[in-house]
PDB file of C-alpha atoms in Angstrom:
ATOM      1  CA  UNK A  37     -17.603 -57.737 149.612  1.00 52.00           C
ATOM      2  CA  UNK A  38     -18.159 -58.240 146.343  1.00 61.00           C
ATOM      3  CA  UNK A  39     -14.934 -56.751 144.427  1.00 60.00           C
ATOM      4  CA  UNK A  40     -14.382 -57.171 140.863  1.00 65.00           C
ATOM      5  CA  UNK A  41     -11.012 -55.552 140.286  1.00 67.00           C
ATOM      6  CA  UNK A  42     -10.875 -51.955 138.584  1.00 70.00           C
ATOM      7  CA  UNK A  43     -15.033 -51.621 138.436  1.00 71.00           C
ATOM      8  CA  UNK A  44     -16.314 -47.934 139.313  1.00 82.00           C
ATOM      9  CA  UNK A  45     -17.847 -47.792 142.621  1.00 82.00           C
ATOM     10  CA  UNK A  46     -21.163 -47.097 141.209  1.00 87.00           C
ATOM     11  CA  UNK A  47     -20.816 -50.792 139.663  1.00 83.00           C
ATOM     12  CA  UNK A  48     -19.466 -52.267 142.542  1.00 81.00           C
ATOM     13  CA  UNK A  49     -22.758 -51.481 144.585  1.00 85.00           C
ATOM     14  CA  UNK A  50     -24.656 -52.732 141.669  1.00 88.00           C
ATOM     15  CA  UNK A  51     -22.970 -55.816 142.532  1.00 87.00           C
ATOM     16  CA  UNK A  52     -23.581 -55.846 145.546  1.00 86.00           C
ATOM     17  CA  UNK A  53     -27.435 -54.742 145.414  1.00 90.00           C
ATOM     18  CA  UNK A  54     -27.779 -57.563 143.343  1.00 91.00           C
ATOM     19  CA  UNK A  55     -25.846 -60.221 145.820  1.00 90.00           C
ATOM     20  CA  UNK A  56     -28.719 -59.189 148.961  1.00 91.00           C
ATOM     21  CA  UNK A  57     -31.335 -59.453 146.393  1.00 92.00           C
ATOM     22  CA  UNK A  58     -30.695 -63.036 145.761  1.00 92.00           C
ATOM     23  CA  UNK A  59     -29.772 -63.555 149.140  1.00 92.00           C
ATOM     24  CA  UNK A  60     -33.004 -62.378 150.290  1.00 93.00           C
ATOM     25  CA  UNK A  61     -34.774 -64.355 147.522  1.00 92.00           C
ATOM     26  CA  UNK A  62     -32.813 -67.476 148.259  1.00 91.00           C
ATOM     27  CA  UNK A  63     -33.536 -67.023 151.651  1.00 92.00           C
ATOM     28  CA  UNK A  64     -37.471 -68.127 150.939  1.00 92.00           C
ATOM     29  CA  UNK A  65     -36.950 -70.826 148.766  1.00 92.00           C
ATOM     30  CA  UNK A  66     -37.589 -74.298 150.584  1.00 92.00           C
ATOM     31  CA  UNK A  67     -37.190 -77.496 148.527  1.00 92.00           C
ATOM     32  CA  UNK A  68     -35.175 -80.585 148.569  1.00 92.00           C
ATOM     33  CA  UNK A  69     -33.618 -80.074 145.381  1.00 92.00           C
ATOM     34  CA  UNK A  70     -32.180 -76.467 146.694  1.00 92.00           C
ATOM     35  CA  UNK A  71     -29.833 -75.489 149.124  1.00 93.00           C
ATOM     36  CA  UNK A  72     -30.628 -73.654 152.376  1.00 95.00           C
ATOM     37  CA  UNK A  73     -29.791 -70.119 152.763  1.00 95.00           C
ATOM     38  CA  UNK A  74     -30.386 -69.478 156.142  1.00 95.00           C
ATOM     39  CA  UNK A  75     -28.757 -66.083 156.488  1.00 94.00           C
ATOM     40  CA  UNK A  76     -27.172 -62.863 154.052  1.00 92.00           C
ATOM     41  CA  UNK A  77     -25.868 -59.751 154.591  1.00 89.00           C
ATOM     42  CA  UNK A  78     -22.645 -57.691 154.914  1.00 86.00           C
ATOM     43  CA  UNK A  79     -20.597 -57.735 158.040  1.00 86.00           C
ATOM     44  CA  UNK A  80     -19.955 -53.868 158.940  1.00 84.00           C
ATOM     45  CA  UNK A  81     -16.732 -54.758 160.500  1.00 88.00           C
ATOM     46  CA  UNK A  82     -14.950 -56.713 158.202  1.00 82.00           C
ATOM     47  CA  UNK A  83     -16.448 -55.330 154.860  1.00 76.00           C
ATOM     48  CA  UNK A  84     -17.396 -58.778 153.787  1.00 82.00           C
ATOM     49  CA  UNK A  85     -20.701 -59.667 152.016  1.00 87.00           C
ATOM     50  CA  UNK A  86     -21.853 -63.477 153.155  1.00 90.00           C
ATOM     51  CA  UNK A  87     -24.312 -65.746 152.312  1.00 92.00           C
ATOM     52  CA  UNK A  88     -24.880 -68.912 155.354  1.00 95.00           C
ATOM     53  CA  UNK A  89     -25.652 -71.773 153.857  1.00 95.00           C
ATOM     54  CA  UNK A  90     -26.498 -75.127 154.536  1.00 95.00           C
ATOM     55  CA  UNK A  91     -23.411 -77.850 154.694  1.00 96.00           C
ATOM     56  CA  UNK A  92     -24.162 -80.704 152.212  1.00 92.00           C
ATOM     57  CA  UNK A  93     -22.198 -83.957 152.164  1.00 93.00           C
ATOM     58  CA  UNK A  94     -21.515 -86.007 149.193  1.00 92.00           C
ATOM     59  CA  UNK A  95     -20.557 -85.729 146.017  1.00 92.00           C
ATOM     60  CA  UNK A  96     -21.266 -83.734 143.055  1.00 92.00           C
ATOM     61  CA  UNK A  97     -22.528 -85.409 139.064  1.00 93.00           C
ATOM     62  CA  UNK A  98     -18.906 -84.294 137.632  1.00 94.00           C
ATOM     63  CA  UNK A  99     -16.951 -86.266 140.522  1.00 94.00           C
ATOM     64  CA  UNK A 100     -18.434 -89.220 140.424  1.00 94.00           C
ATOM     65  CA  UNK A 101     -18.996 -89.143 136.588  1.00 95.00           C
ATOM     66  CA  UNK A 102     -14.879 -89.217 136.536  1.00 96.00           C
ATOM     67  CA  UNK A 103     -14.655 -91.732 139.007  1.00 94.00           C
ATOM     68  CA  UNK A 104     -17.221 -93.852 137.472  1.00 94.00           C
ATOM     69  CA  UNK A 105     -17.496 -93.283 133.752  1.00 96.00           C
ATOM     70  CA  UNK A 106     -20.724 -92.892 132.445  1.00 95.00           C
ATOM     71  CA  UNK A 107     -24.024 -92.866 133.565  1.00 96.00           C
ATOM     72  CA  UNK A 108     -27.286 -94.494 133.181  1.00 96.00           C
ATOM     73  CA  UNK A 109     -29.397 -93.266 131.397  1.00 97.00           C
ATOM     74  CA  UNK A 110     -32.246 -93.354 133.756  1.00 97.00           C
ATOM     75  CA  UNK A 111     -30.016 -92.124 136.315  1.00 96.00           C
ATOM     76  CA  UNK A 112     -29.071 -89.450 134.514  1.00 95.00           C
ATOM     77  CA  UNK A 113     -33.075 -88.613 134.146  1.00 97.00           C
ATOM     78  CA  UNK A 114     -33.301 -88.439 137.435  1.00 96.00           C
ATOM     79  CA  UNK A 115     -30.649 -86.385 138.090  1.00 95.00           C
ATOM     80  CA  UNK A 116     -31.970 -84.065 135.619  1.00 95.00           C
ATOM     81  CA  UNK A 117     -35.328 -84.455 136.903  1.00 96.00           C
ATOM     82  CA  UNK A 118     -34.717 -83.137 140.509  1.00 94.00           C
ATOM     83  CA  UNK A 119     -32.764 -79.985 138.839  1.00 93.00           C
ATOM     84  CA  UNK A 120     -35.606 -78.875 137.116  1.00 94.00           C
ATOM     85  CA  UNK A 121     -37.746 -79.611 139.995  1.00 93.00           C
ATOM     86  CA  UNK A 122     -35.221 -77.167 142.154  1.00 91.00           C
ATOM     87  CA  UNK A 123     -34.938 -74.773 139.297  1.00 90.00           C
ATOM     88  CA  UNK A 124     -38.636 -74.840 139.170  1.00 91.00           C
ATOM     89  CA  UNK A 125     -39.090 -73.946 142.790  1.00 87.00           C
ATOM     90  CA  UNK A 126     -36.677 -70.305 142.402  1.00 79.00           C
ATOM     91  CA  UNK A 127     -39.170 -69.302 139.388  1.00 81.00           C
ATOM     92  CA  UNK A 128     -42.913 -69.039 141.592  1.00 66.00           C
TER      93      UNK A 128
END
């Protein structure tokens, strides 16, 4: 369950509704630069909201920069281009 301490029940339901709407939208996206969402919903036995997502292995950009220092501009541009492609996929 999505829970915000001290939030009114109506606010909690608004958050849960948004979670389900975004889960539904994410589950329809198919793009190499967007993590795949296989399932989403609420487990009624536990009252928990969930997303079942593709497992990605590797390191994120922040970890790589921390390990190597500044990245070459050509690599930074490639990363930004791929991120923009994934973002565009979600706009259609």
